[in-house]
Coordinates of C-alpha atoms in Angstrom, one line a residue:
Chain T
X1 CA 82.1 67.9 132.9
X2 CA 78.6 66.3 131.4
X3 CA 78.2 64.3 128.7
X4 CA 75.9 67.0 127.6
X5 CA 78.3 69.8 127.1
X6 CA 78.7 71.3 123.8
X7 CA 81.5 73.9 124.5
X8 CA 83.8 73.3 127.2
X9 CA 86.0 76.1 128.3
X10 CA 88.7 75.4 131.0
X11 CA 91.1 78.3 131.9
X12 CA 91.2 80.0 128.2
X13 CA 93.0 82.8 127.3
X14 CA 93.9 84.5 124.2
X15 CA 97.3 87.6 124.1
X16 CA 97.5 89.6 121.4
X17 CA 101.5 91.2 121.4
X18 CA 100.3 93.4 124.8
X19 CA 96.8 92.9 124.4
X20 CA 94.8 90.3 126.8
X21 CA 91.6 89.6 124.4
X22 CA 90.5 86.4 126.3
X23 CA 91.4 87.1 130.2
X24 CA 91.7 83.2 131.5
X25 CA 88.2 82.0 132.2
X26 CA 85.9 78.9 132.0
X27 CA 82.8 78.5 130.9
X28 CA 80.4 75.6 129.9
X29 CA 77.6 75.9 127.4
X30 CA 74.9 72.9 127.3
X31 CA 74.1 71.3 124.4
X32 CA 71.0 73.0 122.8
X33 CA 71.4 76.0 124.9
X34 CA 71.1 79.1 123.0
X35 CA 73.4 82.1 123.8
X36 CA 73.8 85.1 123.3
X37 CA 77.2 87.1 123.9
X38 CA 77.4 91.0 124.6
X39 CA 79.9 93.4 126.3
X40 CA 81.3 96.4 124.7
X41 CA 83.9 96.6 121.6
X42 CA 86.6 95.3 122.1
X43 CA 85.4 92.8 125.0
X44 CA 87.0 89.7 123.4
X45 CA 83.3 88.5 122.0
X46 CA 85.0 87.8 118.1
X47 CA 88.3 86.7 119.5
X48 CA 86.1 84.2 121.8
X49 CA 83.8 82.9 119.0
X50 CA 86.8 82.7 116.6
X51 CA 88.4 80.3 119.4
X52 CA 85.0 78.4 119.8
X53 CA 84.8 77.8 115.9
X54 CA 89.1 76.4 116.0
X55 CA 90.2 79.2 113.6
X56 CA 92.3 80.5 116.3
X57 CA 93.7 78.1 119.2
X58 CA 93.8 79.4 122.9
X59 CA 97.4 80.4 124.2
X60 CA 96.7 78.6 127.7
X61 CA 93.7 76.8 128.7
X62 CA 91.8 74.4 126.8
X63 CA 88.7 74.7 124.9
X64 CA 86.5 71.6 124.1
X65 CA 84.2 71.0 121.2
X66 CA 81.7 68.1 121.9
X67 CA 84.0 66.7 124.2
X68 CA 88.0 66.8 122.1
X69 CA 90.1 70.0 122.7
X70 CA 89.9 72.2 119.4
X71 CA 93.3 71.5 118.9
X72 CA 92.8 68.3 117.8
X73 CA 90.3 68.9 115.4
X74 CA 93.0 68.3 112.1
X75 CA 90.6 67.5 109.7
X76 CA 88.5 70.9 108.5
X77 CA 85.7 68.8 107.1
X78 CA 85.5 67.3 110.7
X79 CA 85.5 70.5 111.9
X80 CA 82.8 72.0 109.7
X81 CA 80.6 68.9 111.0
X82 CA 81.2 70.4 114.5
X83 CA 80.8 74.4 114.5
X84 CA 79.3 76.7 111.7
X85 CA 80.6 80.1 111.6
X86 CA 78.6 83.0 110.0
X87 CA 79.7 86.6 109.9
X88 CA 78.4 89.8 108.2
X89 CA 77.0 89.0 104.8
X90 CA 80.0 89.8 103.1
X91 CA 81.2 86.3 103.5
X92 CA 79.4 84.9 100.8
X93 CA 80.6 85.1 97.1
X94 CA 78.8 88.2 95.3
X95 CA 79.4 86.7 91.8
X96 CA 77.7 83.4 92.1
X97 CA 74.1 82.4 91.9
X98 CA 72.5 81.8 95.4
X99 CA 72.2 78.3 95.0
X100 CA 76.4 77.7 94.7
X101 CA 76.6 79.6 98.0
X102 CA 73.7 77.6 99.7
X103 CA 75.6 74.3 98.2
X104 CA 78.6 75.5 99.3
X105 CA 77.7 74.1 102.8
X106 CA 77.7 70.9 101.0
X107 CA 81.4 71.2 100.1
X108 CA 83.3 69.4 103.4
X109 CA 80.9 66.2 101.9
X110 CA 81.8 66.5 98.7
X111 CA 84.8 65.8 96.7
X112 CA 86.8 68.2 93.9
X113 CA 84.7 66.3 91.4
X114 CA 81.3 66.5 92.7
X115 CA 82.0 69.8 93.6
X116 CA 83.1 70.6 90.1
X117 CA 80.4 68.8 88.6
X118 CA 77.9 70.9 90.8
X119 CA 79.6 74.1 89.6
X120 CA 78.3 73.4 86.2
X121 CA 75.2 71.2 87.2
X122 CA 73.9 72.1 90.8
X123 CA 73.9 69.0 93.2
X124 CA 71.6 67.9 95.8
X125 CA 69.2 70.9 94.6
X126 CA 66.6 69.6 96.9
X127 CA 68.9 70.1 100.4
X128 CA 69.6 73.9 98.8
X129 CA 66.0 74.6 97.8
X130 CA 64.8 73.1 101.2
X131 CA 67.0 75.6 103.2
X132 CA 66.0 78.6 100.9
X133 CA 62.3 77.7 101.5
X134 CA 62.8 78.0 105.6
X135 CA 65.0 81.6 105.3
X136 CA 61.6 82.5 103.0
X137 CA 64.2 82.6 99.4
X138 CA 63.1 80.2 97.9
X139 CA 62.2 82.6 94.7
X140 CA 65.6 83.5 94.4
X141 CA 67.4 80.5 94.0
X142 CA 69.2 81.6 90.5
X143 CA 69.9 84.9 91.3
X144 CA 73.2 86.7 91.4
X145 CA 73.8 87.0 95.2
X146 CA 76.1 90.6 95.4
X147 CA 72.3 91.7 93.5
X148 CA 70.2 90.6 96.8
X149 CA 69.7 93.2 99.5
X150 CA 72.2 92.9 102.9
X151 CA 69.1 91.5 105.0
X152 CA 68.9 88.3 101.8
X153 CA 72.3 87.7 101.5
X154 CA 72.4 87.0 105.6
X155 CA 69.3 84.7 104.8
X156 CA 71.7 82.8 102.1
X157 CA 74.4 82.9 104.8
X158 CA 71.9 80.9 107.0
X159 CA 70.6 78.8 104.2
X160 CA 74.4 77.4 103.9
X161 CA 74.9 77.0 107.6
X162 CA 71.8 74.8 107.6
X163 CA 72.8 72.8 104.8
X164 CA 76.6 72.6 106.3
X165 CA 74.2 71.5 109.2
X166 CA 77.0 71.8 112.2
X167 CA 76.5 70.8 115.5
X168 CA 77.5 73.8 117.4
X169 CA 76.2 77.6 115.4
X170 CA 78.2 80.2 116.1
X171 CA 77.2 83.8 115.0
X172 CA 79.8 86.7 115.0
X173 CA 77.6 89.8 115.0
X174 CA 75.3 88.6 112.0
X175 CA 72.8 91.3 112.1
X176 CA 75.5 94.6 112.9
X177 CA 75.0 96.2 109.5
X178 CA 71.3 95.9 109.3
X179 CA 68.8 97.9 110.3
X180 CA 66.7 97.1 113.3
X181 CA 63.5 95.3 111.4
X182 CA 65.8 92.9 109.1
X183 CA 67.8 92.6 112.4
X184 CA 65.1 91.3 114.2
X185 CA 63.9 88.9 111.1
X186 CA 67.3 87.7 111.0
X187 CA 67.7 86.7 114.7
X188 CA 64.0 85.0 114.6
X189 CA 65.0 82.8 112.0
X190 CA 68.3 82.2 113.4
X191 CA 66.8 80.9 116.9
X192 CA 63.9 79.5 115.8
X193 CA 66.3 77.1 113.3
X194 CA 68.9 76.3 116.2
X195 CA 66.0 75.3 118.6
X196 CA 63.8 73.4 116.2
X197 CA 66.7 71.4 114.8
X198 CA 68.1 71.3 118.8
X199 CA 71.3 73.1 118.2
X200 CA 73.7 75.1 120.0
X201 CA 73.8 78.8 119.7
X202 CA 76.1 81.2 120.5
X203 CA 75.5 84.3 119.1
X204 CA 77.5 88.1 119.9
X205 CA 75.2 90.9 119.9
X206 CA 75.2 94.6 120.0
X207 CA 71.7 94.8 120.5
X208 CA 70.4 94.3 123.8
X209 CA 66.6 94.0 123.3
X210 CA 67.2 90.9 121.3
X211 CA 69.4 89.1 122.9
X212 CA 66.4 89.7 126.4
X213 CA 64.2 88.9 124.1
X214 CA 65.0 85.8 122.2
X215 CA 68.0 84.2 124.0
X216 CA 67.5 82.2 127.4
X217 CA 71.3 82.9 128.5
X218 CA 73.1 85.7 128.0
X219 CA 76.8 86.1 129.1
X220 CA 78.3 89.4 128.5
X221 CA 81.7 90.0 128.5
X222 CA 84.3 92.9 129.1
X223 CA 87.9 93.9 129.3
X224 CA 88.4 89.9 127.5
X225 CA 86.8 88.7 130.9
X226 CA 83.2 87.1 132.3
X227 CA 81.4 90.2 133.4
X228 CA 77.9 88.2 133.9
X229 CA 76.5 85.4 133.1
X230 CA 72.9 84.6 133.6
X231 CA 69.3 83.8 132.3
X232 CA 68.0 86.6 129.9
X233 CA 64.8 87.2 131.8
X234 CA 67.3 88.5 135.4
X235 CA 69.4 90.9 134.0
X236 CA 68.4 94.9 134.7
X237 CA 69.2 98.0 133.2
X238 CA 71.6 98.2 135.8
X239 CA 73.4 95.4 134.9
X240 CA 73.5 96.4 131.6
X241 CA 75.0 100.1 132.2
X242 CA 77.6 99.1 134.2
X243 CA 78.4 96.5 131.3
X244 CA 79.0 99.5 128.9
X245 CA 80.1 102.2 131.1
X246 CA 83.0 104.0 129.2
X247 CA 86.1 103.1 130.9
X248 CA 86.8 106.9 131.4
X249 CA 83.5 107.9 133.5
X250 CA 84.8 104.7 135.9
X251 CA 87.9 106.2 136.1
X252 CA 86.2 109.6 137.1
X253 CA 83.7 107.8 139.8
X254 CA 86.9 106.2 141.9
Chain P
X1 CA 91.7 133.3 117.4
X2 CA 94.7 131.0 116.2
X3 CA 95.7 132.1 112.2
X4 CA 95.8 129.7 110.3
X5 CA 98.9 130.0 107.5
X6 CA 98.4 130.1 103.5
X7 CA 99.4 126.5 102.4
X8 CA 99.6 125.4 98.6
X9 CA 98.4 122.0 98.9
X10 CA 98.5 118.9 96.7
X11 CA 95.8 120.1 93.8
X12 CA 97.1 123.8 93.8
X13 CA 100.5 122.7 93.4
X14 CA 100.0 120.2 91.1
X15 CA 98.0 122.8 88.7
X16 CA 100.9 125.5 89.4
X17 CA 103.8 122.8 88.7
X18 CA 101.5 121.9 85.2
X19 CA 101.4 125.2 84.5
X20 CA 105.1 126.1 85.1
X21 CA 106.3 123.0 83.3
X22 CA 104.2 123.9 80.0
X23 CA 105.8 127.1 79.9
X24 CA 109.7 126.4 80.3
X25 CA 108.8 123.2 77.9
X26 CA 107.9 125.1 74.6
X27 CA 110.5 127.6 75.8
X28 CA 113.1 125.3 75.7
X29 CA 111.7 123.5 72.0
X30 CA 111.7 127.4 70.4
X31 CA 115.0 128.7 72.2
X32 CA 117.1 125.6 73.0
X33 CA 116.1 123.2 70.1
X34 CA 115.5 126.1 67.5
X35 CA 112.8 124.1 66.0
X36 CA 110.9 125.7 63.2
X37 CA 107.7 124.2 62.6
X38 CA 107.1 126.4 58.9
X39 CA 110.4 124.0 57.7
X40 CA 107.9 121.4 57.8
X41 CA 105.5 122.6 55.5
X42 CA 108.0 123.3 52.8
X43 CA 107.4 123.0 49.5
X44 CA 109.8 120.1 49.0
X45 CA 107.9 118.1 51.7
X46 CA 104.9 119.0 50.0
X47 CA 105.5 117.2 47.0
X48 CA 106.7 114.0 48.3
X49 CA 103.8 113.7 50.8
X50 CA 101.3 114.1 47.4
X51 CA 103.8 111.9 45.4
X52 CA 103.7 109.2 48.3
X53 CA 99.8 109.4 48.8
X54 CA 99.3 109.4 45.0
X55 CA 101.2 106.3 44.9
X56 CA 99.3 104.8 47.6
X57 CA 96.0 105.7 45.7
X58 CA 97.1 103.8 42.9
X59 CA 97.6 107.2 40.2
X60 CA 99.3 106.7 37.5
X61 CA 100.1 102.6 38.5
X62 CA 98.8 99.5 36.0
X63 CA 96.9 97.4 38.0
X64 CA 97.1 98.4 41.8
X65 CA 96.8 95.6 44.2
X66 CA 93.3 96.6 45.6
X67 CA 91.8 96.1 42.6
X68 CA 93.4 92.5 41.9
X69 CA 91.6 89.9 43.2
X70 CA 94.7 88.0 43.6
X71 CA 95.9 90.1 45.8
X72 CA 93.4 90.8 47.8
X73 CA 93.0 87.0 48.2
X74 CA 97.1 86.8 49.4
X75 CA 96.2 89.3 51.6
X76 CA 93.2 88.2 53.3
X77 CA 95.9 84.8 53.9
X78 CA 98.1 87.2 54.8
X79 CA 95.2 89.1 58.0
X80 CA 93.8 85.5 59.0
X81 CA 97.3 84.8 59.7
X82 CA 98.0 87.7 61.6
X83 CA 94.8 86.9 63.6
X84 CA 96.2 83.5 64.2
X85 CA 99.1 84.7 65.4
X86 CA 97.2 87.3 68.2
X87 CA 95.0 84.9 69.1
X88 CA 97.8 82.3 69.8
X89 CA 100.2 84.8 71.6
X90 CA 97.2 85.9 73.9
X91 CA 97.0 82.0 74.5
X92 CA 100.5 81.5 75.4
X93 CA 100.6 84.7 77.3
X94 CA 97.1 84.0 79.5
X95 CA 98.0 79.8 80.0
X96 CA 101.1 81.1 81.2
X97 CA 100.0 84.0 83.7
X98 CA 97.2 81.5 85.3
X99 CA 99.4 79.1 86.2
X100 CA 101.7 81.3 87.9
X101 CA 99.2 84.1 89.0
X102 CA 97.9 82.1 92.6
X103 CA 101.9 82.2 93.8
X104 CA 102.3 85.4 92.6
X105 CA 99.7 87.2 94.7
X106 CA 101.3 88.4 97.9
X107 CA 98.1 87.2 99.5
X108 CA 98.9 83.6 98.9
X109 CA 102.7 83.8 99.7
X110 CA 101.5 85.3 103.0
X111 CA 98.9 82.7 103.3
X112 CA 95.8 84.7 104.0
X113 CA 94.2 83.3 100.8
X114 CA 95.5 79.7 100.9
X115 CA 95.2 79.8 104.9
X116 CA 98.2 78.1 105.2
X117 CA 101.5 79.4 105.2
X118 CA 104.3 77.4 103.5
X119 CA 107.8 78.2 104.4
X120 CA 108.9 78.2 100.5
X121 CA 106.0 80.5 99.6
X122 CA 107.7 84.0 99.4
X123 CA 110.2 82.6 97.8
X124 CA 108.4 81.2 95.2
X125 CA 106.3 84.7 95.1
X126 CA 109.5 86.6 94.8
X127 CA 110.8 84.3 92.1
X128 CA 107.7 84.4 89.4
X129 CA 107.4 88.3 90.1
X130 CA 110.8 88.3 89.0
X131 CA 110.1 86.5 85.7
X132 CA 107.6 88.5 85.5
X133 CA 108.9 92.3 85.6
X134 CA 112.3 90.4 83.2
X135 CA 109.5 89.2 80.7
X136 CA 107.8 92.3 80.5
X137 CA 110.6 94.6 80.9
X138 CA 112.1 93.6 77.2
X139 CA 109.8 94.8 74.3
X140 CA 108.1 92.6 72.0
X141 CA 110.6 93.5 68.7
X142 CA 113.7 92.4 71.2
X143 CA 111.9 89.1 72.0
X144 CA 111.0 88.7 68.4
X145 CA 114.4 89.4 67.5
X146 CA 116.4 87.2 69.7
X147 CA 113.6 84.0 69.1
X148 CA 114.2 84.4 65.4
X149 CA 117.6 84.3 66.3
X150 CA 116.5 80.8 67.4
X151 CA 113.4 79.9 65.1
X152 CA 112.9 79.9 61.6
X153 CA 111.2 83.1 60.6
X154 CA 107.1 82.6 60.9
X155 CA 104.3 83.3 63.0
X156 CA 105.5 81.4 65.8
X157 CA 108.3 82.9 66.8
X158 CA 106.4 86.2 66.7
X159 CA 103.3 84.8 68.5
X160 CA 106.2 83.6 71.2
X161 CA 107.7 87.0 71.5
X162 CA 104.1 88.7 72.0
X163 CA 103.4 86.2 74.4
X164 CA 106.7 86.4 76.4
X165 CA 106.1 90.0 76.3
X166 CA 102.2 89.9 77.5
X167 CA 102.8 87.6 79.8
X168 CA 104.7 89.5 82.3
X169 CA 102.1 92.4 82.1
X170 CA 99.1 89.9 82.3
X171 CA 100.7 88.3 85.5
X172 CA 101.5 91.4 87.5
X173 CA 98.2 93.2 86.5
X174 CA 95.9 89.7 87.2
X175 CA 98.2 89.0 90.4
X176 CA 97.2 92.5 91.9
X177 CA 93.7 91.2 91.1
X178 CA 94.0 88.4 93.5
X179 CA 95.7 90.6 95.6
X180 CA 93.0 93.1 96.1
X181 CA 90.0 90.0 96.2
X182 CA 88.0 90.7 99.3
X183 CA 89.2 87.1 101.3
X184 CA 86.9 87.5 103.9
X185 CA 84.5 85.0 101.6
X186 CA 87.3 82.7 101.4
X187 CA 87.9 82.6 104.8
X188 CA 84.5 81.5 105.3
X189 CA 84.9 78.7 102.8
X190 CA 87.4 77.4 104.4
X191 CA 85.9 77.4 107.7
X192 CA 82.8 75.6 106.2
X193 CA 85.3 72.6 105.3
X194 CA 86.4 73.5 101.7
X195 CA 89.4 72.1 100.7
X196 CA 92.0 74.4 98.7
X197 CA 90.9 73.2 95.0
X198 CA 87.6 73.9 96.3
X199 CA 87.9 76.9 97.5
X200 CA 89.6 78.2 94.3
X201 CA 86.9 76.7 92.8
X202 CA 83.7 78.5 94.1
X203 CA 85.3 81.9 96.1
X204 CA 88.3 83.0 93.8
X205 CA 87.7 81.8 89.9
X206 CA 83.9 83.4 90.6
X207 CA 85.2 86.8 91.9
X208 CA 88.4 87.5 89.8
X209 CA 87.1 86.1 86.7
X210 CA 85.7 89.4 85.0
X211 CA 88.6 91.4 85.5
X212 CA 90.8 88.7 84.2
X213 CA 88.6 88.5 80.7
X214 CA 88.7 92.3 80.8
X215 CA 92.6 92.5 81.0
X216 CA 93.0 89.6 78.5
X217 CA 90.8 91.1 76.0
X218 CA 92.8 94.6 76.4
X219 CA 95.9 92.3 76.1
X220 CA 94.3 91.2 72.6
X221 CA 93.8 94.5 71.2
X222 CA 97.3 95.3 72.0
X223 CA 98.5 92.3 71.0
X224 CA 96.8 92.6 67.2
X225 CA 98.3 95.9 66.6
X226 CA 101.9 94.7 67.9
X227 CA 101.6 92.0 65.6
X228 CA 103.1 94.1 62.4
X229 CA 105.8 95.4 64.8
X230 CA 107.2 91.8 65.3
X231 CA 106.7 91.4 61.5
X232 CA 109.1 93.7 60.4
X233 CA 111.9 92.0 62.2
X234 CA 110.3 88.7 60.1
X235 CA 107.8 87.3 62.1
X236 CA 105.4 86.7 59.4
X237 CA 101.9 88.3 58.7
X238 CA 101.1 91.8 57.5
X239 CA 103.6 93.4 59.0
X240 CA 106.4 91.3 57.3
X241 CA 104.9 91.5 53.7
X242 CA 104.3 95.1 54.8
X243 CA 108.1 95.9 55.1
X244 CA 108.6 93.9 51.7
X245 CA 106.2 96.2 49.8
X246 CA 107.6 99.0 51.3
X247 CA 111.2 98.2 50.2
X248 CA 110.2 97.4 46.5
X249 CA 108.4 100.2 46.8
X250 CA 105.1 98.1 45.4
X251 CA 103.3 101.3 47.1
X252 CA 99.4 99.8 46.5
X253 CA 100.1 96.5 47.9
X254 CA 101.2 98.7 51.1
X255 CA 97.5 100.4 50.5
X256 CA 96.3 97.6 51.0
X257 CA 97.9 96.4 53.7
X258 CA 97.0 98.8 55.8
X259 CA 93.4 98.6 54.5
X260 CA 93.7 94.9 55.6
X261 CA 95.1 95.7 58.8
X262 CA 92.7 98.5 60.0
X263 CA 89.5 96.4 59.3
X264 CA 91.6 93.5 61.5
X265 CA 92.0 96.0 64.5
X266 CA 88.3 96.9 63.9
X267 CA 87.3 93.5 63.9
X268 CA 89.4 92.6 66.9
X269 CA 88.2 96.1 69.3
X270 CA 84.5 94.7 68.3
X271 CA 84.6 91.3 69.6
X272 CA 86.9 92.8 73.1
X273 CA 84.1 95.1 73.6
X274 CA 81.5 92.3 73.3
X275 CA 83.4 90.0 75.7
X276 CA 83.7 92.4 78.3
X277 CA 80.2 93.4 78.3
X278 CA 79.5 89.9 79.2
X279 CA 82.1 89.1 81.4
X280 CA 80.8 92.3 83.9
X281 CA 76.5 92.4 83.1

């Protein structure tokens, strides 16, 4: 292990009743490094993410976070320090203005009362309108967030992680239910932020093209084990069918 | 070819069981009951309906109420206290149900909405549901009975029974509310470090807040017109002076009563409508 090792992963593995989601495996990931994660449904890729970000614990193995096994991490505002999570866009609050969503990055630094004196009065508007002006929303700062289309409401998802600011960004399928242009905006910003502010990346994908095209490593995962993992500019088509070959034609070809 | 069997289904059956139950209904009212709707209209009826509308209109009566401006004045008193007493049962009723609602929602006792599960929390759950379905299953006019039991006759009592009453249907109907909440921007809250006051704070009070105003607003409208039920039993307001003039058979004060009472329902169905427009632009 290096001192420069964001995500540690040492023999994890993950049972649900008689389902293996995580197979045992290891895995390092650099500080910095931006990944992307893709395999077929069912491959393990949320279960694994959902492990990297502490919501759920590994059954064996250990999994380390900047160094301290993600069991230890007690403290959630510690935690939110460490590892972002963002989703689909339905993870943000529909009813509230933009701005309360992006400030709700803020909320592991701030206590009940700040937070219900920003409620009322919006905080630290300046960190907010800042993140809105990177994700290009800065015009929409007061608007009702369930009103924005699925492609801006992802964009306020990444406003928030940026002002939660966490070491490590993990992304759980972000761009799945938009359509391939917004995708593709969506993913741009999302790199281009985790490299320029020198953050690690790990992002699952069910599109291929972008994860060749804007990740350096891509490890892609089946059956809840390692099924490669290399730099994005060596994997081949052939790599890639065999990664989502229905488990029914391999059946057949034995 | 494989044939495929005649099968009734839900929406035909449905219509055929309608149908079928209309039928053996009226049936039974004409053969069983041996009702006789013509008895109704008899003559004798007749004349006490005009008799009883005439006296309501003041025929025939030196100085009706409605045209008294004393009375009108005692019975203006007599609606803003009425309203006082809705308004205050909706209180009691809504101040109950949200500080009970959060443990009531299966949601929370199974701790996907708190994200934490607490060993005493479907417990708890089990326990306010029960107040709940208790508080709700005895009407208003049995609370308002039993609390001026307790009481001295007034609009407190009845603005306690209301409330008792209301809030049993307030807490189950906003506790499926936060039972049907979408958590997955909860969850996310939580894993961006928001603590649970927090997190009640900006992902549930945003979300379940319109449907609460809508159901407390309904609550009101109910509540205003259940108001001259309570009074009968002596909880004050127009429904208690109501029963009065109706037993000393002062027949224009009860014109006015209702007069009173109608523009008060009116009055109250306006300002519901307004506040749920705004609580779901």
């Amino acid at each position: 292990m290096t001192a420069s090792d964001a995500i540690t992963i040492e023999q994890a593995a993950k049972r649900y009743g008689g389902l293996q989601a995580i197979a045992p495996m290891s895995l390092r990931i650099k500080k910095g490094e931006v990944v992307a994660l893709i395999g077929p449904s069912g491959a393990g890729k949320s279960t694994l993410l959902n492990m990297l970000a502490a919501i759920e614990l590994p059954d064996t193995g250990t999994i380390l976070l900047d160094e301290k096994t993600t069991s230890l991490y007690r403290n959630p505002k510690d935690l939110a320090k460490k590892a972002g999570i963002i989703r689909q866009q339905f993870d943000l609050v529909g009813p509230l203005p933009v701005i309360h969503n992006v400030l709700a990055g803020k909320l592991a630094d701030w206590g009940f009362w700040k937070s219900l004196w920003s409620f009322i009065f919006p905080q630290e508007k300046q960190a907010a309108m800042k993140a809105l002006e990177r994700v290009g929303l800065s015009d929409k700062i007061y608007d009702r967030t369930a009103r924005l289309s699925g492609g801006e409401q992802q964009r306020v998802a990444l406003a928030r992680l940026l002002v939660q600011n966490p070491e490590v960004i993990l992304a759980d399928e972000p761009v799945s239910s938009l359509d391939p242009a917004r995708a593709k905006d969506i993913i741009q910003i999302l790199v281009s932020l985790a490299k320029s502010e020198n953050k690690t990346l790990v992002a699952s994908l069910h599109s291929l093209d972008l994860a060749k095209m804007h990740f350096d490593r891509v490890i892609a995962l089946r059956d809840g084990q390692i099924f490669f993992d290399r730099k994005s500019d060596t994997i081949t088509t052939e790599d890639l069918t065999q990664l989502y070959q229905l488990t029914e034609q391999k059946q057949n070809a034995t | 070819m494989k044939h495929t069997r005649f099968k009734i289904g839900f929406v035909r059956g449905s219509l055929l069981a309608a149908f079928l139950l209309m039928i053996t209904s009226w049936m039974y009212i004409f053969s069983v009951e041996d009702a006789d709707f013509l008895r109704l209209f008899s003559e004798k009826n007749k004349q006490f309906t005009i008799e009883f509308l005439q006296n309501l209109a003041g025929i025939g009566v030196e100085n009706p109420a409605f045209t008294n401006a004393e009375s009108w004045k005692s019975a203006a008193v007599l609606s803003f206290k009425t309203l006082v007493m809705s308004v205050m049962a909706v209180g009691f009723a809504t101040l109950g149900m949200l500080l009970t609602v959060i443990p009531a929602a299966s949601t929370a006792a199974s701790g996907m909405l708190t994200l934490s599960r607490t060993r005493y929390g479907w417990f708890i759950y089990g326990f306010i549901r029960l107040f709940y379905t208790v508080s709700r299953a005895v009407p208003e006019l049995l609370w308002a009975m039993i609390i001026i039991l307790i009481l001295k006759p007034g609009i407190l009592p009845g603005a306690i029974a209301l409330a008792l009453h209301n809030f049993g249907i307030l807490g189950k109907l906003c506790a499926e509310t936060v039972e049907d909440m979408d958590i997955r921007p909860v969850r996310s809250l939580a894993s961006s470090g928001a603590s649970k006051p927090q997190i009640f704070l900006y992902g549930i009070f945003p979300t379940i807040l319109p449907k609460f105003i809508s159901y407390i607003v309904y609550r009101w409208e109910v509540i205003i017109r259940t108001t001259v039920v309570v009074g009968l039993v002596g909880a004050g307001g127009l429904g208690h002076e109501f029963k009065l003039s109706m037993s000393w058979f002062h027949y224009t004060e009860v014109a006015l009563y209702l007069i009173c009472y109608v523009i008060l329902v009116f009055l109250v169905d306006l300002i519901s409508e307004g506040m749920r427009k705004i609580a779901q632009r």
